[in-house]
Amino acid sequence: MTTDDRQEEKASEAVSPQPAGPLSVASKPTAPVVRRWWHRWIRTPSELRAMGVVGINMRNARFLLPNNPRKLYDLVDNKLRTKQLAVEKEMAVPETYGVISSPRDAAMIHRLLGNRDSFVIKPARGSGGKGVLVIVAREGDWFIKPSGSRLSLDEIRHHCSNILAGLFSLGGKRDVGLIEYRVHPARVLTEISFQGAPDIRVVMLHGYPVMAMLRAATRESDGRANLHQGAIGIGIDLATGRTIRAVHHGHPIERHPDLKVPVVGVQLPHWDAILDIAVTCHEMTGLGYLGVDVMIDEEKGPLMIEVNARPGLAIQLANGVGLLRRLEPALNRHVSHPHDSREQKIDFSRRTFAAS
Amino acid sequence: MASRVKLLLVVLFLTAIGGGIAAYKHVRLGLPLKAGTLPEQWLVEAKITFMASPEGGKVSARLSLPAAAVDEGIGQESGSVGYNYYVEKDRGEYAAIWASEKQSGNQAIYYRVSFPKLLKSGGEPMPHSGGGLPVAEDPGLSGASENAAKRVVQRAKSVSADPNSLFVSLFTAINAIDASQEVGVLRKQYEGEVGGRSSAIPALGIDLLNLAGVPARLAYGVRLEEARGGQQPTRLVEYYDGADWKVRDPDEPASTLDPEKIFVWNRGGGALFEVNGDAEASQLTFTVIRDLVPLTELTNLRDSPLLISTIFGLPASEQAVFRYVVLIPLGAFVVVVMRNIIGVSTLGTFMPVLLALALLEIPLDSGLIMFTVIIAAGLWFRFLLSRLNMLVVPRVAACVVIVTLLMMVLSVVSYKLGIRDGLQITLFPMIILAWTIERMSLIWEEEGKRSAIMQVGGSLFVAVIAYLFMSIRQVQYLAFYFPEMLLVLLAVIILIGRYTGYRLSELMRFRDFKEA
């Protein structure tokens, strides 16, 4: 159990799927909110409800538990299995160089690495970016991390045995390590990120993309893409793939705090392909509510990095839209048109959730 | 909304059963719902356990009874299956006799006494019964120990005027840490003969008193303190001051017995208990419970059907454990509220409950200081260890070792500083501490120190809240005497389990949320 809200401890109760309750959010825009004294500290529940903000309890009870059967979790919690599925579906994923599944493999790591000078080692069951080791270059016997710090082969070996012992996995289970291709992010993205590689997250319900954001690192977040560690969240218009809004620590910004480049109004390349990858992930996992993480490689185009069965709530902040405003129309559409094809789903989302 | 209906039905059903049983207990059996509306009662239970021979054979057990209890007719009862039971009186002393023709295997016999607080301790001066005057018996020492004993007695006699002051000076002398050589010799000898210090000191003192011409004999008492698990009978000394027999505690020779702290079970020099026949490994343990319900009602409760009587059908020694067990769901409930309604982030889900249970054993302030010191020191060691690039399981094991050593050091240091609470830390869950250190150090490396301290702080905060909730007297009372209320609690937890509203922390998290 970790405390990341994406890993909210999992209730194992069975909840029958139910249509939206009486707490529907009208899609009419709310009246401008008058600032009152308490707004310095909190928003009242009724204000949040009026804006359609989804809290963890609601996410779990209304969207996660009814739509994501427990038996499907292992499929996405284990990146190795997710990748295998994706390869069967002919989806583009980072190439796997090798799998470390036993202490012997960890000891022979230099064989698996060969003479590659850039790669990523990650735990198959890791969560929230824990235990991911990125190496960008080699200098003789030293391996260089994006931050510029150097690691010896021994330290890499040690990192692998930590992965095997289950240090980063959910519930401390024994784990395997993946060595894979390090994505070289498209220039458009590196320009708006400080060091770390930005990734794109698309959240979907029943195969309808409902919201998307780009997470870019800052000096403060130290190459990580977690918003609460100071990364910036950039909302994306589902219809066009242009960035429409950005927040840093919950406050709207126009420019990157360190790089001073504009982060709003950037057109992401390959947007159609990204949406296509997202919908394929829904089809191959069978999860009703999921988040798909995609990176855009300079040469290879969009690559699916991982599927998350418990996507968090920060995406609402990045887009400035309550998730419920998107989830409810998608749910209603799913009930009224249960047999939409993938093209129809993408088309519906792009029409309905376009940023005006 | 079928699921909503089902949920409501379940909740109503649980509430009806739990509340119904509680109401029945309150109305029909007269158990008060509020703690503290009654004078406190002490329930002392003597439990004799022994092994009867596997083939089965004649067994009889004899337990001397507190005369005060029988004379004043305070609540008492015995519990045993398959025995003939009667009470016999012999020269003002009572004894309970159990006899059976055929018993085999492990046996347990219970005798309970219940009395209101502030009664006499039973150690009051009492005239000698059975004609004549008591005679001091010669302890029959010889050789070096006789000389040593005589010298100790002489020294004590020279500073005392009457049996009372002789008693005080003798026991002060043999209790002293920097005892004289003679006392040292005697103590060693007696410890060799009768076992540990707690039985050697009274035995030695009695012999010395007799040597000095003061008739003395052994008495047994029960300390009135609720300890977890049973307690052994406390050895007291009864001596004759020329007019009456008096009882004093050899550990506190200078004061008379405090009826609030000790209850004299047996005096008159007879054996406390004996088991005869085909039996071996007999043992007597006392369990003391501070009861908030009068014995008559408790007996009613115990005789009710299974569903109603629940844990009160059990003997006191087993009940004592449940005093803590029934609190665990309450702690879990607090965690549920703190997580799903307030939104405090904690390390793991139920670590706070375990911490809160640990806090129930140690005073809060010293417990928190201990916890913080151990976590801080452990983290520091853990970072030293992380340079060694060890594997995970050995590293956690190393953490456990370090935590153990830290506890020892802390206990010794706090003892030297005169803080007694540190010594009770042994039950502090060490594995939890070790895991906490391990997890915290990981979060420290992965997400930075702020997030690590936040989560550990959150766990501690929730633990303290849970502890405070569990230590409310009224809550403990309801949980123990109305355990069916747990069904109502279950209903509330189920309701919270379907709560889809916001958490307090989210109201703050989204405070700057504006619609684009």
mmCIF file of C-alpha atoms in Angstrom, chain B residues 110 202 234 270 291 340 363 386 429 478 480 504:
data_model
loop_
_atom_site.group_PDB
_atom_site.id
_atom_site.type_symbol
_atom_site.label_atom_id
_atom_site.label_comp_id
_atom_site.label_asym_id
_atom_site.label_seq_id
_atom_site.Cartn_x
_atom_site.Cartn_y
_atom_site.Cartn_z
ATOM 1 C CA TYR B 110 -12.247 -20.898 39.338
ATOM 2 C CA PRO B 202 9.327 -13.026 53.345
ATOM 3 C CA THR B 234 1.746 -11.727 46.692
ATOM 4 C CA GLY B 270 -2.318 -22.352 56.293
ATOM 5 C CA ASP B 291 -15.717 -4.118 37.234
ATOM 6 C CA ASN B 340 -12.240 8.719 4.102
ATOM 7 C CA PRO B 363 1.696 6.932 28.933
ATOM 8 C CA SER B 386 21.859 2.342 2.659
ATOM 9 C CA PRO B 429 5.514 -3.303 18.355
ATOM 10 C CA LEU B 478 -19.772 0.418 26.149
ATOM 11 C CA PHE B 480 -16.810 -4.126 26.867
ATOM 12 C CA LEU B 504 -11.883 17.619 4.155
#
